Amino acid sequence: MSNEANPELKLVFDEPKQKVKPPKHFADLSPEERKALALELGIPAFRAKQMAVHFFTHFNDDPESWSDIPKELRETMAKEFTPKLITLVRSITCDGGKTRKDLWKLHDGVLVESVLMRYTDRTTVCISSQAGCGMNCPFCATGQAGLTRNLTAGEITAQVVAAAKACASGELPGGPTRLSNVVFMGMGEPMANYNAIMRSVRNITSPQPDGLGIGARSVTVSTVGLVNGIEKLTKENLPVTLAVSLHTPDDELRDTLVPINSRWKVREVLEAADKYEAATGRRYSIEYALIRDINDQAWRADLLGRLLRNRNAHVNLIPLNPTPGSKWTASRPHDEAEFVRILEGYGVAVTVRDTRGREIDGACGQLAAAEIASTPAE
Ligand code: SAH
């Protein structure tokens, strides 16, 4: 895709050329490819399953400690299958430790974040799919910095495995638990890194030992509305939860809030989401960051209500988390309440979430939405 038709449109779909590719990892491969690579390296195919058990069931990526594997194979495995992809730089916690933001350094020094959130009934990790983002939404901190590069399936999966390990080993207050939900709402536009996010979704949802065995319904893929991506996802036959970051029902404002709207309009995005819903039976989420006096007027709530009243969608209203230097801020409580009232008047399901961990969110608006998306859709 090219932006040449519209020089005003500063969207980046192709990542800048990378100097050094991230090392290939077990989690970049399908179960069949893992076996094939093992055989190529002179390792019996059944060892691929053993590796999967260590990695996805025990969250252990250190072959040195894999006592059921002959010592002479462990070194090859470490080199060829489990190179270290992400290194923890720092964790920041709040809510008495129940919310934790982890900052990861990748092999080339690039930094990405994930956020782990424990609730009474579930534990959710919000992960990054790209370092930076090319979609240039003006209210989003990640968008301001542009796209550094796509993450590999291994780098995306590693964030989830680290979260699963933290849960299982009792690092969060409340004792050991199971990671139950994954949301692609950290840095990046998942649909602009489609193959890698799909490989990682398969790693997350495949039953053990080939994957983590987290139900597809508990995985949310959030998009600015890349219709080609939504269409591909529709064909995957995998009932993940789709979230569409709409932010306004009218094209005029959406052209500025979500610049990709100049390529795919509100109507096209909703039609693609409807087809996803028809194919999967899954209600989708509409994400809507409420921005004071920008998109929070009663007439916009009315327009949104009319757009959604006959659709199987659920609106998540996110109070805007202002980015540093931004002229925009969250809506007044009164306007927010009125927005909700109008939508409910149309019979549209709507929730407003107060944001978990806002104090550790710093320059990033994503955390707010992660909180919302992890609300079970049913
Ligand atoms: N690129 C994807 C996923 C990452 S962002 C997408 O746009 O859906 C996850 C959610 O956080 C999106 O709905 C995004 O619009 C929202 N968001 C970004 N910045 C925000 C901010 N400053 N305040 C509130 N929500 C924000």
Coordinates of N, CA and C in Angstrom, one line a residue, residues 2-9:
S2 N 0.4 2.3 -0.7 CA 1.3 3.5 -0.8 C 0.5 4.7 -0.3
N3 N 1.1 5.6 0.3 CA 0.5 6.8 0.7 C 0.6 8.0 -0.3
E4 N 1.1 7.6 -1.5 CA 1.5 8.6 -2.5 C 0.3 9.5 -2.9
A5 N -0.9 8.8 -3.0 CA -2.1 9.5 -3.5 C -2.4 10.7 -2.5
N6 N -2.0 10.5 -1.3 CA -2.3 11.6 -0.3 C -1.1 11.9 0.5
P7 N -0.3 12.9 0.0 CA 0.9 13.2 0.7 C 0.7 13.7 2.1
E8 N -0.5 14.2 2.4 CA -0.7 14.6 3.8 C -0.7 13.5 4.8
L9 N -1.0 12.3 4.2 CA -1.2 11.1 5.1 C 0.1 10.5 5.5

